[in-house]
Coordinates of C-alpha atoms and ligand atoms in Angstrom, one line a residue:
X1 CA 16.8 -22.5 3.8
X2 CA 13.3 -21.2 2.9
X3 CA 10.7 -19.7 5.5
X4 CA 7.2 -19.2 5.7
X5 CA 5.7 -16.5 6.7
X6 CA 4.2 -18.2 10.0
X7 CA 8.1 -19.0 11.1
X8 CA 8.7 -15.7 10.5
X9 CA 6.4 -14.4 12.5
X10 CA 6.9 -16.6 15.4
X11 CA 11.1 -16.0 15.2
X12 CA 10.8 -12.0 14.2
X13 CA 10.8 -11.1 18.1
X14 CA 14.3 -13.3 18.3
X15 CA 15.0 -11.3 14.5
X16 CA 14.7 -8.2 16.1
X17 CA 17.0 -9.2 19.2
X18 CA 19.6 -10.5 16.7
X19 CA 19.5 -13.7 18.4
X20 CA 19.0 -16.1 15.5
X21 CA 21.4 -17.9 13.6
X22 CA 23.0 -16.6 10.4
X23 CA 21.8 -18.8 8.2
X24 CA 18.2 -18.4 9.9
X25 CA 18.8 -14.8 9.5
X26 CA 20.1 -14.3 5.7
X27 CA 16.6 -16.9 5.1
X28 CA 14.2 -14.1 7.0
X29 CA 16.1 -11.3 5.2
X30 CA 15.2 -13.0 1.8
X31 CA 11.8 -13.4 3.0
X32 CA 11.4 -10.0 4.1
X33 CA 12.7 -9.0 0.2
X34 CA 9.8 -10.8 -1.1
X35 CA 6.9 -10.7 1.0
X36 CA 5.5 -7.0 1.5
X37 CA 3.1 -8.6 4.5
X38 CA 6.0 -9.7 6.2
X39 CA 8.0 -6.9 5.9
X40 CA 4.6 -4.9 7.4
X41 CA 4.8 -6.7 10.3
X42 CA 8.8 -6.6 10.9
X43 CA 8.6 -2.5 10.5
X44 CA 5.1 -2.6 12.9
X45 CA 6.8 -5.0 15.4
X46 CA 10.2 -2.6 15.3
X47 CA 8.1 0.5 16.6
X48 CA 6.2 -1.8 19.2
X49 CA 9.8 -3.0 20.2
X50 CA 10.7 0.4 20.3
X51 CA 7.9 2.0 22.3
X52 CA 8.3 -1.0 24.6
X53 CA 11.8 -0.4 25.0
X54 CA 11.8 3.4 25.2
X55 CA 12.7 4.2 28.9
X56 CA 10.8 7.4 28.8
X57 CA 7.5 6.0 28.6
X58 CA 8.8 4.4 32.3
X59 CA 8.6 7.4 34.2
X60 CA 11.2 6.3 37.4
X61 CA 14.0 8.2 38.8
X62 CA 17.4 8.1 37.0
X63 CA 19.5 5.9 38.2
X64 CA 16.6 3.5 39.1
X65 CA 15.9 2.9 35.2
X66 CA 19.1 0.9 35.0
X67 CA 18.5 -1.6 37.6
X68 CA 15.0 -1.7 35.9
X69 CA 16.3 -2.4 32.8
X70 CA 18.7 -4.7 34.3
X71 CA 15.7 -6.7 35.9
X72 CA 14.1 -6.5 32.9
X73 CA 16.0 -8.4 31.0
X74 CA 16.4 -11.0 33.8
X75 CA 13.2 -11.7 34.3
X76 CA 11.0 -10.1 32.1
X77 CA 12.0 -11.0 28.8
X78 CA 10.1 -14.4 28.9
X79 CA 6.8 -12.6 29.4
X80 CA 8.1 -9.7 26.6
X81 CA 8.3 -12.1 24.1
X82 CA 5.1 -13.9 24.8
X83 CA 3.6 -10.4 24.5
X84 CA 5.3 -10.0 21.4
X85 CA 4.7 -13.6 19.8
X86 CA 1.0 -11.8 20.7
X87 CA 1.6 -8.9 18.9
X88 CA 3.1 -10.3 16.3
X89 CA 0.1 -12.0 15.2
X90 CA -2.4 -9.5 15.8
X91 CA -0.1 -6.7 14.2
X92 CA 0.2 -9.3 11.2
X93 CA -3.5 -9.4 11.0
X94 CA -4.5 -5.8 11.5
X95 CA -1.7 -5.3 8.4
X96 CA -2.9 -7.7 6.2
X97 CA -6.4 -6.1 6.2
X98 CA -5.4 -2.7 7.0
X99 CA -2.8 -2.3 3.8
X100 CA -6.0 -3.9 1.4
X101 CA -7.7 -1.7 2.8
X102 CA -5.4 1.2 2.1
X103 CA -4.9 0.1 -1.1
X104 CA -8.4 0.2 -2.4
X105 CA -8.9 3.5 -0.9
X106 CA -5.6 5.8 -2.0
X107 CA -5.9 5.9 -5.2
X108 CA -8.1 8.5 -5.9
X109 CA -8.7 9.8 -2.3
X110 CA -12.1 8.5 -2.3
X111 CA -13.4 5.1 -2.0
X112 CA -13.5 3.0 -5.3
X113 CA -15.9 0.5 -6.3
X114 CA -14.7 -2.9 -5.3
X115 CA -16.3 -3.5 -9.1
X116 CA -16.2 -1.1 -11.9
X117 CA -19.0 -2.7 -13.5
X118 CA -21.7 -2.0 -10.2
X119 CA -23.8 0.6 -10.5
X120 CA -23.7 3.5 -8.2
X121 CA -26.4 3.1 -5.3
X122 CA -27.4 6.8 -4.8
X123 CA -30.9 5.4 -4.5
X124 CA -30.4 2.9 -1.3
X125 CA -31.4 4.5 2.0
X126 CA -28.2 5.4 3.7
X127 CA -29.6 3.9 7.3
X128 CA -30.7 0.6 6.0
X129 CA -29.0 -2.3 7.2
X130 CA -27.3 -4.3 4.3
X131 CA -24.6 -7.2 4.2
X132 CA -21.8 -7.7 2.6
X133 CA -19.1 -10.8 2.5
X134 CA -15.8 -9.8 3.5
X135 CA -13.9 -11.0 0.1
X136 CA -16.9 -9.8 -1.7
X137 CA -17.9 -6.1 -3.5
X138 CA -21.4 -6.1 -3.5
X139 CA -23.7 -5.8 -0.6
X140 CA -27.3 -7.2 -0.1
X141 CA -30.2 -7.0 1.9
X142 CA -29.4 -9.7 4.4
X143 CA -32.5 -12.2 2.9
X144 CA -31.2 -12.0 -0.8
X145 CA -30.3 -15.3 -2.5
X146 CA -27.6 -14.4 -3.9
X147 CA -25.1 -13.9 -1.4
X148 CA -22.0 -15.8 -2.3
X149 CA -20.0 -16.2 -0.1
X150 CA -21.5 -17.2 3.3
X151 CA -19.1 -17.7 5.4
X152 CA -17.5 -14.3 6.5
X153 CA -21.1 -11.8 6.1
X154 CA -20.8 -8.6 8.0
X155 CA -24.1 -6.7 8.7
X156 CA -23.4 -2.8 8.4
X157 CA -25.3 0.6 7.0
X158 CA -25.6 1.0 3.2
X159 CA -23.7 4.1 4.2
X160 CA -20.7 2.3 5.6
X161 CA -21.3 -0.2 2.6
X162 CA -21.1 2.4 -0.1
X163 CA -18.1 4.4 2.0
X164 CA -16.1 1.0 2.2
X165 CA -16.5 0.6 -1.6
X166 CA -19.2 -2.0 -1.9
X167 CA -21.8 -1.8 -4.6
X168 CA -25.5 -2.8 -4.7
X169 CA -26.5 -6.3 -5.7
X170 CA -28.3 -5.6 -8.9
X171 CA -30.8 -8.2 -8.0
X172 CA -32.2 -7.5 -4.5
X173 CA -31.2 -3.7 -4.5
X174 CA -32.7 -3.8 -7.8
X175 CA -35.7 -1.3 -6.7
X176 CA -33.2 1.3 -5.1
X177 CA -30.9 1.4 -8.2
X178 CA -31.5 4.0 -11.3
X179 CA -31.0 2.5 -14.9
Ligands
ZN1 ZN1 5.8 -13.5 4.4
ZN2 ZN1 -28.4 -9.4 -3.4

């Protein structure tokens, strides 16, 4: 049996419980082997299950927790995994993005350049307000004709640009940018 990663996000609440079947299970385990995102999201949905599940974030007498608990898991677990199928997919999204993230910025403890060919853009005004494509390195006043891709543009601070590793579009930044 092979998975996606979509199934196994949508069964890793059930994964967690230990309430799918083995086969299911030994198919999500091999997943989990291969795919680093996955695996993300199984060890960020285990603390969420675990904070969720940790009876001293419920502050109630003893003795009351247990016939909490107890109704808990009669009634409450529909609604719990709703919330997590929720979770699930925002955790998954926040990890994608955070860990690329990450990555590009560990390495040397300050932010690369998304391209090592860009030039530095000391000479940009820090407070001018620039644009950059989420896939892309380079960021742009927000008229230049060059702008790739379309689709995903945020507009932010050359600042924030420069700090999240963008460089300057040699074209439109052209007058900011030393030689
Ligand atoms: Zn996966
Ligand atoms: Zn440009």
């Amino acid at each position: 049996m092979v998975v996606s990663c979509e199934e196994v996000w949508r069964e890793i609440s059930n994964y967690l419980d230990g309430e799918v079947d083995p086969a299911r299970r030994a198919a999500m385990e091999e997943h989990f082997r291969a795919c680093k995102h996955c695996t993300a999201v199984l060890d960020g949905m285990r603390n969420v299950v675990q904070l969720y599940g940790d009876e001293r974030m419920v502050e109630v007498p003893l003795g009351f927790s247990h016939r909490l608990q107890q109704r808990l898991e009669e009634n409450i677990v529909p609604a719990r995994r709703t919330f997590l199928g929720w979770a699930v997919a925002a955790a998954a999204t926040a990890l994608v993005a955070g860990s690329v993230e990450f990555a590009r910025s560990s390495a040397s403890g300050r932010p690369e350049r998304r391209s090592a060919h860009a030039k530095p853009g000391n000479g940009v005004p820090p407070e001018m307000m620039v644009v950059v494509a989420t896939d892309g390195k380079i960021f742009h006043v927000p008229r230049c004709p060059f702008i790739h891709d379309k689709a995903r543009l945020r507009t932010i601070t050359a600042r924030e640009a420069m700090q999240e590793g963008y460089a300057p579009c040699v074209r439109c930044m052209k007058k900011y940018l030393s030689t």
